[in-house]
Short mmCIF file of C-alpha atoms in Angstrom, two decimals:
data_model
loop_
_atom_site.label_atom_id
_atom_site.label_comp_id
_atom_site.label_asym_id
_atom_site.label_seq_id
_atom_site.Cartn_x
_atom_site.Cartn_y
_atom_site.Cartn_z
CA MET A 9 0.00 0.00 0.00
CA ALA A 10 2.87 2.22 -0.72
CA HIS A 11 1.20 5.60 -1.17
CA LYS A 12 4.31 7.70 -1.43
CA LEU A 13 2.90 10.70 0.30
CA ALA A 14 4.30 12.81 3.07
CA PHE A 15 3.75 16.17 4.60
CA ARG A 16 6.33 18.55 5.96
CA ARG A 17 7.22 17.43 9.43
CA ARG A 18 5.66 19.23 12.33
CA SER A 19 3.65 21.50 10.03
CA VAL A 20 1.56 19.04 8.07
CA TRP A 21 -1.66 19.92 9.83
CA LYS A 22 -1.12 23.71 9.86
CA MET A 23 -2.32 26.16 7.25
CA VAL A 24 0.40 28.28 5.74
CA PHE A 25 -1.35 31.62 5.46
CA PHE A 26 -4.48 30.65 3.49
CA PHE A 27 -3.15 27.57 1.78
CA LEU A 28 -2.48 23.95 2.71
CA ALA A 29 0.67 22.46 1.21
CA VAL A 30 0.28 18.81 0.35
CA SER A 31 3.07 16.68 -1.07
CA LEU A 32 3.40 13.17 -2.35
CA PHE A 33 5.99 11.13 -0.54
CA LEU A 34 9.20 10.60 -2.52
CA GLU A 35 8.42 10.81 -6.21
CA ALA A 36 5.43 13.12 -6.62
CA SER A 37 4.25 16.32 -5.07
CA PHE A 38 1.15 18.39 -4.69
CA THR A 39 1.54 22.11 -4.74
CA VAL A 40 -0.91 24.58 -3.28
CA SER A 41 -4.32 23.20 -2.31
CA ALA A 42 -7.62 25.02 -2.28
CA SER A 43 -7.86 28.30 -0.40
CA SER A 44 -9.29 28.20 3.09
CA GLU A 45 -11.80 30.84 1.94
CA GLU A 46 -13.49 28.54 -0.58
CA ILE A 47 -14.09 24.86 -1.19
CA ALA A 48 -14.62 23.62 -4.72
CA LYS A 49 -18.20 22.55 -5.39
CA LEU A 50 -18.49 19.26 -7.26
CA GLU A 51 -21.79 18.28 -8.86
CA LEU A 52 -22.38 15.05 -10.75
CA THR A 53 -23.75 15.73 -14.23
CA GLY A 54 -23.64 12.17 -15.53
CA ASP A 55 -22.39 8.71 -14.67
CA TRP A 56 -18.82 9.79 -15.41
CA SER A 57 -18.89 13.58 -15.50
CA VAL A 58 -18.74 16.30 -12.87
CA CYS A 59 -19.26 20.06 -12.87
CA VAL A 60 -16.61 21.93 -10.88
CA THR A 61 -17.37 25.39 -9.48
CA TYR A 62 -14.63 27.46 -7.90
CA GLY A 63 -13.46 31.06 -7.98
CA GLY A 64 -16.55 32.22 -9.85
CA ARG A 65 -16.05 29.71 -12.65
CA SER A 66 -17.93 26.50 -13.50
CA GLN A 67 -16.64 23.83 -15.86
CA GLU A 68 -17.65 20.27 -16.66
CA LEU A 69 -15.01 17.54 -16.66
CA SER A 70 -15.27 13.98 -17.97
CA ILE A 71 -13.87 11.15 -15.85
CA ALA A 72 -12.55 7.98 -17.47
CA PRO A 73 -14.81 5.09 -16.38
CA ALA A 74 -13.50 2.25 -14.26
CA GLN A 75 -11.85 -0.39 -16.43
CA LEU A 76 -11.76 -4.14 -16.03
CA THR A 77 -8.49 -6.05 -16.36
CA GLN A 78 -8.57 -9.40 -18.14
CA VAL A 79 -6.34 -12.21 -16.90
CA THR A 80 -5.90 -15.19 -19.21
CA ASP A 81 -4.45 -18.57 -18.25
CA GLU A 82 -2.89 -17.62 -14.93
CA ARG A 83 -1.09 -20.84 -14.05
CA VAL A 84 -1.42 -22.30 -10.56
CA ASP A 85 0.71 -25.35 -9.85
CA ALA A 86 -1.59 -26.66 -7.13
CA LEU A 87 -4.89 -25.64 -5.57
CA PRO A 88 -5.44 -26.22 -1.86
CA VAL A 89 -8.64 -27.79 -0.64
CA PHE A 90 -11.24 -25.06 -0.12
CA ALA A 91 -11.57 -24.13 3.57
CA PRO A 92 -15.12 -22.83 4.10
CA SER A 93 -14.46 -21.93 7.74
CA GLY A 94 -11.33 -19.90 6.99
CA ALA A 95 -11.04 -16.13 6.90
CA PRO A 96 -12.87 -14.91 3.77
CA TRP A 97 -9.61 -13.80 2.14
CA ARG A 98 -7.91 -17.07 3.06
CA LYS A 99 -10.32 -19.87 2.17
CA GLY A 100 -8.24 -20.93 -0.81
CA ARG A 101 -5.64 -19.74 -3.26
CA PRO A 102 -6.00 -16.02 -4.09
CA LEU A 103 -6.43 -14.85 -7.64
CA ALA A 104 -3.14 -13.05 -8.30
CA GLY A 105 -4.85 -10.03 -9.83
CA VAL A 106 -6.79 -9.20 -6.66
CA GLN A 107 -3.93 -9.92 -4.26
CA ALA A 108 -2.90 -7.18 -1.83
CA GLN A 109 -0.30 -7.51 0.92
CA GLU A 110 -1.30 -10.65 2.84
CA CYS A 111 -4.98 -10.46 1.83
CA THR A 112 -7.11 -10.05 -1.27
CA VAL A 113 -9.15 -6.97 -2.20
CA ARG A 114 -12.84 -7.40 -1.50
CA HIS A 115 -15.14 -6.94 -4.52
CA ALA A 116 -12.23 -6.51 -6.96
CA TYR A 117 -13.02 -9.82 -8.71
CA LEU A 118 -15.85 -9.66 -11.28
CA PRO A 119 -18.38 -12.35 -10.32
CA GLY A 120 -19.05 -14.89 -13.04
CA SER A 121 -15.85 -14.19 -14.95
CA LEU A 122 -13.71 -17.08 -13.63
CA ARG A 123 -12.86 -19.99 -15.93
CA VAL A 124 -10.77 -22.82 -14.47
CA THR A 125 -9.19 -25.26 -16.90
CA SER A 126 -6.51 -27.90 -17.04
CA VAL A 127 -3.13 -26.82 -18.41
CA PRO A 128 -3.18 -27.14 -22.22
CA SER A 129 -1.13 -30.08 -23.52
CA GLY A 130 -0.34 -30.29 -27.22
CA ASP A 131 -3.41 -29.99 -29.44
CA ALA A 132 -5.79 -31.44 -26.87
CA GLU A 133 -8.60 -29.22 -25.64
CA PRO A 134 -8.21 -28.33 -21.95
CA THR A 135 -10.71 -29.64 -19.44
CA VAL A 136 -13.07 -26.97 -18.16
CA PHE A 137 -13.70 -27.50 -14.46
CA GLU A 138 -17.05 -26.81 -12.81
CA GLU A 139 -17.63 -24.60 -9.80
CA GLY A 140 -19.38 -26.45 -7.00
CA VAL A 141 -18.22 -29.80 -8.37
CA ASP A 142 -14.48 -29.46 -8.92
CA TYR A 143 -13.72 -26.26 -7.00
CA ARG A 144 -15.29 -23.61 -4.78
CA LEU A 145 -14.84 -19.86 -5.04
CA GLU A 146 -15.05 -17.14 -2.39
CA VAL A 147 -16.63 -14.57 -4.70
CA GLU A 148 -16.35 -11.38 -2.66
CA TRP A 149 -12.67 -11.86 -1.79
CA GLY A 150 -11.46 -13.65 -4.92
CA ASN A 151 -9.87 -16.91 -3.76
CA LEU A 152 -10.62 -20.51 -4.62
CA GLY A 153 -9.82 -24.10 -3.67
CA ARG A 154 -10.43 -27.55 -5.08
CA MET A 155 -13.15 -29.86 -3.80
CA GLU A 156 -12.32 -33.33 -2.56
CA GLY A 157 -13.84 -35.87 -4.91
CA GLY A 158 -13.69 -33.44 -7.83
CA ARG A 159 -11.61 -33.69 -10.98
CA ILE A 160 -8.80 -31.44 -9.74
CA ALA A 161 -6.38 -33.78 -8.02
CA GLN A 162 -3.81 -32.79 -5.41
CA ASN A 163 -0.74 -31.06 -6.90
CA THR A 164 -2.44 -30.76 -10.29
CA PRO A 165 -1.72 -27.50 -12.13
CA VAL A 166 -4.65 -25.48 -13.46
CA CYS A 167 -5.13 -22.28 -15.46
CA LEU A 168 -7.32 -19.40 -14.27
CA SER A 169 -8.92 -16.78 -16.50
CA TYR A 170 -10.98 -13.96 -14.99
CA GLN A 171 -11.59 -10.22 -14.81
CA PHE A 172 -11.10 -7.77 -11.98
CA GLY A 173 -11.27 -4.06 -11.29
CA LYS A 174 -8.65 -1.62 -10.06
CA MET A 175 -8.89 1.61 -8.07
CA ARG A 176 -7.69 4.98 -9.29
CA ILE A 177 -7.32 8.48 -7.88
CA ASP A 178 -7.69 11.39 -10.30
CA ALA A 179 -6.94 14.99 -9.37
CA ILE A 180 -8.93 18.08 -10.30
CA VAL A 181 -6.67 21.12 -10.50
CA ARG A 182 -7.02 24.80 -11.24
CA ASN A 183 -4.64 26.05 -13.91
CA ALA A 184 -2.85 29.38 -13.92
CA ASP A 185 -5.44 30.81 -16.32
CA GLY A 186 -8.32 29.86 -14.01
CA THR A 187 -9.52 26.86 -16.03
CA PHE A 188 -9.83 23.40 -14.50
CA SER A 189 -8.17 20.18 -15.62
CA LEU A 190 -8.37 16.54 -14.66
CA ILE A 191 -5.12 14.64 -14.12
CA GLN A 192 -5.65 10.89 -14.26
CA GLY A 193 -3.90 8.64 -11.77
CA GLU A 194 -2.44 5.19 -12.32
CA PRO A 195 -4.79 2.29 -11.48
CA HIS A 196 -3.88 -0.18 -8.74
CA VAL A 197 -5.92 -2.97 -7.23
CA ALA A 198 -5.44 -1.79 -3.63
CA ASN A 199 -3.15 1.22 -3.31
CA PRO A 200 -3.55 3.77 -6.09
CA LYS A 201 -1.34 6.83 -5.89
CA ARG A 202 -2.46 10.36 -6.57
CA PRO A 203 -0.96 11.74 -9.78
CA GLU A 204 1.85 14.23 -9.79
CA ILE A 205 0.55 17.79 -9.85
CA PRO A 206 2.33 20.46 -11.93
CA ALA A 207 3.85 23.24 -9.84
CA GLU A 208 1.78 25.98 -11.47
CA THR A 209 -1.56 24.35 -10.63
CA GLN A 210 -3.77 24.29 -7.54
CA LEU A 211 -5.30 21.08 -6.20
CA LEU A 212 -9.06 21.47 -5.77
CA ALA A 213 -10.29 17.91 -5.33
CA THR A 214 -9.73 14.27 -6.08
CA VAL A 215 -12.02 11.72 -7.67
CA TRP A 216 -11.66 8.23 -6.26
CA ILE A 217 -12.49 5.41 -8.64
CA SER A 218 -13.07 3.02 -5.76
CA GLY A 219 -12.80 -0.18 -7.73
CA ARG A 220 -15.28 -2.03 -9.91
CA ILE A 221 -17.99 0.65 -9.92
CA GLU A 222 -20.57 1.33 -12.64
CA ARG A 223 -20.87 5.07 -12.03
CA LEU A 224 -19.63 7.84 -9.78
CA THR A 225 -21.47 8.80 -6.61
CA GLU A 226 -20.97 11.58 -4.09
CA LYS A 227 -18.80 9.19 -2.06
CA GLU A 228 -16.10 9.28 -4.73
CA LEU A 229 -15.84 13.09 -4.86
CA LEU A 230 -13.34 14.50 -2.35
CA PRO A 231 -12.99 18.29 -2.43
CA VAL A 232 -9.96 19.65 -0.61
CA SER A 233 -10.88 21.59 2.53
CA ASP A 234 -9.22 22.95 5.65
CA VAL A 235 -7.92 20.48 8.21
CA ARG A 236 -8.17 21.04 11.92
CA GLU A 237 -5.00 21.38 13.95
CA TYR A 238 -4.38 18.59 16.43
CA ARG A 239 -3.95 19.81 19.99
CA PRO A 240 -2.88 17.12 22.50
CA MET A 241 -4.61 17.15 25.87
CA PHE A 242 -1.21 16.76 27.59
CA LEU A 243 2.30 17.61 26.37
CA ALA A 244 5.27 15.34 26.93
CA LYS A 245 6.93 17.70 29.40
CA ASP A 246 3.91 17.32 31.68
CA ALA A 247 2.78 13.74 31.05
CA ILE A 248 6.19 12.01 30.79
CA PRO A 249 8.46 14.38 32.74
CA GLN A 250 11.21 11.86 33.51
CA THR A 251 11.66 10.85 29.86
CA TYR A 252 11.34 14.42 28.70
CA GLY A 253 13.97 15.58 31.17
CA LYS A 254 16.43 12.94 30.01
CA LEU A 255 15.90 13.97 26.40
CA VAL A 256 16.49 17.63 27.22
CA ARG A 257 19.64 16.82 29.21
CA GLY A 258 21.04 14.63 26.43
CA GLU A 259 20.94 11.42 28.47
CA THR A 260 20.21 7.85 27.39
CA VAL A 261 16.51 7.13 26.89
CA ARG A 262 15.14 3.62 26.31
CA ILE A 263 11.86 3.51 24.40
CA LEU A 264 9.80 0.34 24.00
CA ALA A 265 7.37 0.29 21.06
CA TRP A 266 4.65 -2.17 22.07
CA GLY A 267 1.85 -3.29 19.77
CA ASP A 268 0.43 -5.73 17.27
CA SER A 269 1.19 -6.34 13.57
CA VAL A 270 1.28 -2.59 12.92
CA THR A 271 4.20 -2.39 15.34
CA ALA A 272 5.83 -5.68 14.28
CA CYS A 273 5.34 -4.49 10.68
CA GLY A 274 7.17 -7.26 8.86
CA TYR A 275 5.65 -6.10 5.59
CA LEU A 276 7.56 -2.78 5.35
CA PRO A 277 11.25 -1.88 5.45
CA GLY A 278 12.31 -1.41 9.05
CA GLU A 279 12.82 2.33 8.75
CA ASP A 280 9.22 2.78 7.56
CA ARG A 281 7.68 1.54 10.80
CA TRP A 282 5.86 4.18 12.84
CA GLN A 283 8.22 3.83 15.80
CA CYS A 284 11.31 4.24 13.62
CA GLN A 285 9.91 7.33 11.95
CA PHE A 286 9.02 8.71 15.38
CA VAL A 287 12.43 8.05 16.92
CA GLU A 288 14.20 9.52 13.89
CA ARG A 289 12.26 12.75 14.35
CA LEU A 290 12.67 12.66 18.12
CA GLN A 291 16.44 12.35 17.67
CA GLU A 292 16.38 15.43 15.44
CA ARG A 293 14.37 17.27 18.09
CA PHE A 294 16.83 16.23 20.84
CA PRO A 295 20.16 15.74 19.00
CA ASN A 296 22.22 15.22 22.16
CA ALA A 297 20.04 12.46 23.57
CA LYS A 298 21.01 8.81 23.14
CA ILE A 299 17.77 7.10 22.17
CA GLU A 300 17.53 3.31 22.25
CA LEU A 301 14.49 1.81 20.51
CA ILE A 302 13.19 -1.63 21.46
CA HIS A 303 10.54 -3.33 19.30
CA GLU A 304 7.85 -5.57 20.80
CA GLY A 305 5.05 -6.44 18.37
CA TRP A 306 2.80 -9.48 18.04
CA GLY A 307 0.74 -9.78 14.87
CA GLY A 308 -2.91 -10.68 15.25
CA ARG A 309 -2.84 -10.27 19.03
CA ASN A 310 -3.80 -7.66 21.61
CA THR A 311 -2.88 -6.52 25.12
CA ARG A 312 -4.77 -9.40 26.72
CA SER A 313 -2.82 -11.84 24.55
CA TYR A 314 0.41 -10.52 26.05
CA ARG A 315 -0.93 -10.51 29.59
CA ASN A 316 -2.25 -14.07 29.22
CA ALA A 317 0.90 -15.48 27.59
CA ALA A 318 2.54 -18.14 29.74
CA PRO A 319 5.82 -17.45 31.56
CA GLY A 320 8.75 -18.35 29.36
CA SER A 321 6.80 -17.82 26.14
CA PRO A 322 8.19 -15.41 23.52
CA LYS A 323 5.51 -12.79 24.22
CA ASN A 324 5.00 -12.97 27.96
CA TYR A 325 3.97 -9.53 29.24
CA THR A 326 6.05 -9.57 32.40
CA GLU A 327 9.23 -10.80 30.72
CA HIS A 328 9.06 -8.91 27.43
CA VAL A 329 7.43 -5.65 28.47
CA LEU A 330 7.74 -5.02 32.21
CA GLU A 331 11.16 -6.56 32.83
CA VAL A 332 12.64 -4.68 29.88
CA LYS A 333 12.25 -1.60 32.12
CA PRO A 334 12.26 1.08 29.44
CA ASP A 335 11.98 4.72 30.36
CA LEU A 336 9.00 5.03 28.05
CA VAL A 337 6.46 2.65 26.54
CA VAL A 338 4.77 3.87 23.37
CA MET A 339 1.79 1.61 22.72
CA GLU A 340 -0.31 0.95 19.60
CA PHE A 341 -2.98 -1.76 19.59
CA VAL A 342 -5.56 -1.55 16.83
CA ASN A 343 -6.39 -5.12 17.86
CA ASP A 344 -7.77 -3.76 21.13
CA SER A 345 -10.48 -1.98 19.13
CA TRP A 346 -13.06 -4.50 20.32
CA MET A 347 -12.90 -2.84 23.73
CA LYS A 348 -15.61 -0.61 25.11
CA PRO A 349 -14.70 2.31 27.39
CA GLU A 350 -15.26 0.20 30.50
CA ASN A 351 -12.83 -2.43 29.17
CA VAL A 352 -10.25 0.26 28.50
CA GLU A 353 -10.60 1.62 32.02
CA GLY A 354 -10.38 -1.83 33.61
CA ASP A 355 -7.58 -3.36 31.54
CA TYR A 356 -5.47 -0.28 31.06
CA SER A 357 -5.67 0.74 34.71
CA GLN A 358 -3.91 -2.52 35.56
CA ILE A 359 -1.25 -1.86 32.93
CA LEU A 360 -0.82 1.68 34.23
CA ALA A 361 -0.31 0.37 37.76
CA ASP A 362 2.32 -2.09 36.50
CA PHE A 363 4.16 0.67 34.66
CA ARG A 364 4.08 3.16 37.52
CA GLU A 365 5.30 0.55 39.99
CA ARG A 366 8.43 0.20 37.85
CA GLY A 367 8.88 3.88 37.05
CA MET A 368 7.94 3.40 33.39
CA GLU A 369 6.16 6.22 31.57
CA TRP A 370 3.53 5.66 28.90
CA ILE A 371 2.25 7.15 25.66
CA ILE A 372 -0.86 5.58 24.13
CA CYS A 373 -1.53 5.91 20.41
CA THR A 374 -5.10 5.84 19.21
CA PRO A 375 -5.41 3.40 16.29
CA HIS A 376 -5.56 4.20 12.61
CA TYR A 377 -8.77 3.79 10.66
CA VAL A 378 -9.33 0.30 9.20
CA ARG A 379 -11.78 -1.09 6.63
CA ALA A 380 -14.79 1.21 6.49
CA ASP A 381 -17.30 -1.63 6.91
CA TRP A 382 -15.41 -2.87 9.98
CA MET A 383 -15.83 0.59 11.51
CA GLY A 384 -19.48 0.94 10.59
CA LEU A 385 -18.69 3.67 8.05
CA SER A 386 -20.62 3.96 4.79
CA SER A 387 -18.20 6.48 3.27
CA GLU A 388 -14.63 7.72 3.57
CA LYS A 389 -15.63 11.39 3.63
CA GLY A 390 -17.17 13.31 6.50
CA ILE A 391 -15.41 11.00 8.94
CA ASP A 392 -13.69 13.48 11.24
CA GLU A 393 -14.96 11.70 14.36
CA ASP A 394 -13.84 8.13 14.93
CA PRO A 395 -16.99 6.10 15.73
CA ARG A 396 -15.22 3.31 17.64
CA PRO A 397 -16.01 3.10 21.38
CA TYR A 398 -12.40 2.03 21.94
CA VAL A 399 -11.10 5.39 20.73
CA GLN A 400 -13.56 7.26 22.91
CA GLY A 401 -12.46 5.06 25.81
CA LEU A 402 -8.78 5.83 25.17
CA ARG A 403 -9.41 9.56 25.17
CA ALA A 404 -11.41 9.36 28.39
CA PHE A 405 -8.79 7.13 30.05
CA ALA A 406 -5.93 9.44 29.07
CA LYS A 407 -7.76 12.49 30.35
CA LYS A 408 -8.72 10.83 33.64
CA HIS A 409 -5.25 9.48 34.41
CA GLY A 410 -3.06 12.21 32.88
CA ILE A 411 -1.62 9.89 30.21
CA ALA A 412 0.04 11.24 27.08
CA LEU A 413 -2.18 10.41 24.09
CA ALA A 414 -0.92 10.50 20.51
CA ASP A 415 -4.18 10.70 18.58
CA ALA A 416 -3.35 9.09 15.24
CA SER A 417 -7.07 8.51 14.73
CA PHE A 418 -7.55 12.28 14.56
CA TYR A 419 -5.13 12.47 11.63
CA TYR A 420 -6.82 9.64 9.77
CA GLY A 421 -10.19 11.32 10.18
CA GLN A 422 -8.83 14.40 8.38
CA LEU A 423 -7.42 12.64 5.32
CA TYR A 424 -10.53 13.01 3.18
CA ARG A 425 -10.17 16.79 3.54
CA GLN A 426 -6.88 16.45 1.64
CA GLY A 427 -8.43 14.30 -1.07
CA ILE A 428 -7.02 11.06 0.35
CA PRO A 429 -9.27 7.99 0.74
CA TYR A 430 -7.67 6.52 3.85
CA SER A 431 -8.27 2.90 2.82
CA THR A 432 -5.86 3.34 -0.09
CA LEU A 433 -3.10 3.52 2.53
CA MET A 434 -3.88 -0.02 3.75
CA MET A 435 -1.44 -2.34 2.05
CA ASN A 436 -3.51 -5.43 2.86
CA ASN A 437 -6.78 -3.62 2.03
CA ILE A 438 -7.78 -4.02 5.68
CA ASN A 439 -5.55 -2.60 8.42
CA HIS A 440 -1.84 -2.51 7.51
CA PRO A 441 -0.78 1.10 6.81
CA ASP A 442 1.90 1.96 4.28
CA ARG A 443 4.83 4.26 5.07
CA PHE A 444 2.72 7.39 4.80
CA GLY A 445 0.02 5.86 6.98
CA MET A 446 2.71 5.02 9.52
CA SER A 447 3.98 8.59 9.40
CA LEU A 448 0.68 9.83 10.83
CA PHE A 449 1.51 8.06 14.10
CA ALA A 450 4.83 9.91 14.14
CA ASP A 451 3.02 13.18 13.40
CA ALA A 452 0.73 12.67 16.39
CA LEU A 453 3.61 11.63 18.64
CA MET A 454 5.78 14.60 17.76
CA LYS A 455 2.92 16.97 18.57
CA LEU A 456 3.44 15.94 22.20
CA PHE A 457 6.96 17.34 22.08
CA GLU A 458 6.07 20.81 20.85
CA GLU A 459 6.63 23.67 23.25
#
């Protein structure tokens, strides 16, 4: 989900005079975005056309429709037996075209388009296998497996032909002469990038082709608008005074990053992880300090998993968190999102007591946004407020106990205002942020260290 976007450190969420500077990470950059005095009005005029009104001018633009990609004779050396009780993206072998990092992309596969055949041999016609007899298909998530008793034997190669849709992000810009243009992005099944914007233009909006759609709706139109500035409830100097003092004095500081797969983050280069981006910036902020970073992540697990792990196991809470005795624990657990506020208060109060008994200070990160349907969201715009009770519980817990809170959720809720559909940052199409998505944790964390 490598969306190569980044904002200027420490100032990403601030307006510079009346304009918001937005840049693509690494290879592409946005220039000036829409003025804080006006938001572009986008009105659908057809299935694939939109009227843009801004600066006293209206102009209709045509959007290229979503395109299907045809895959022919994708060879698979062996199909596993279909596992009906497995995770929906892991019931069988994924179609390569709809594969994201670790998972497949829901609804990318075009239902009814799959043809499974034997591998052609000489002039003989290949055998066409039958769904429900020889194999089963998870339609929504695009993966399949053979059926026992069918004609596809174990370790028998087959060929797959099918169609699928890709996502795309187009940009609507204002030219120097006041006219509007559409810049088309490159399609990608899970992680489309915004197109590069010429320096002399102004970004007004993006249009998100959200996959295999028949027409545009209001959900796909993302006008650029002002973002709110994040203001932490407690600053580091007040909430973690011992750690802060050591940083100021240039002493050694041991930081433990504790979390789930987002912290373990085996799917990105090490330096892209949120904790590495944070510590790099923290070292710049306190150049004389000697910062030691310790990683402790467990994919697919949560805080209770750690606390229930048996003594001597690789992830035992006492041995691998408490006995490490860091100066500071920075915690991220999107897998705790099942918790209600009362669970947060009960579970985290025990963790807080453990930390304080050992003189360990604590920063809690609110989680990033995950799949919209998992969060009860019907759209990726107008989502400033995180609806998850867990996030509300974290904010209440931090306020009650004076805990430093790095509110990454706040940053994710603002992305649509910058024309960014947040789900395009998820490399697995579910909950694994790319480098830019990870940088939002670092943004929230560094806000704690502002004067």
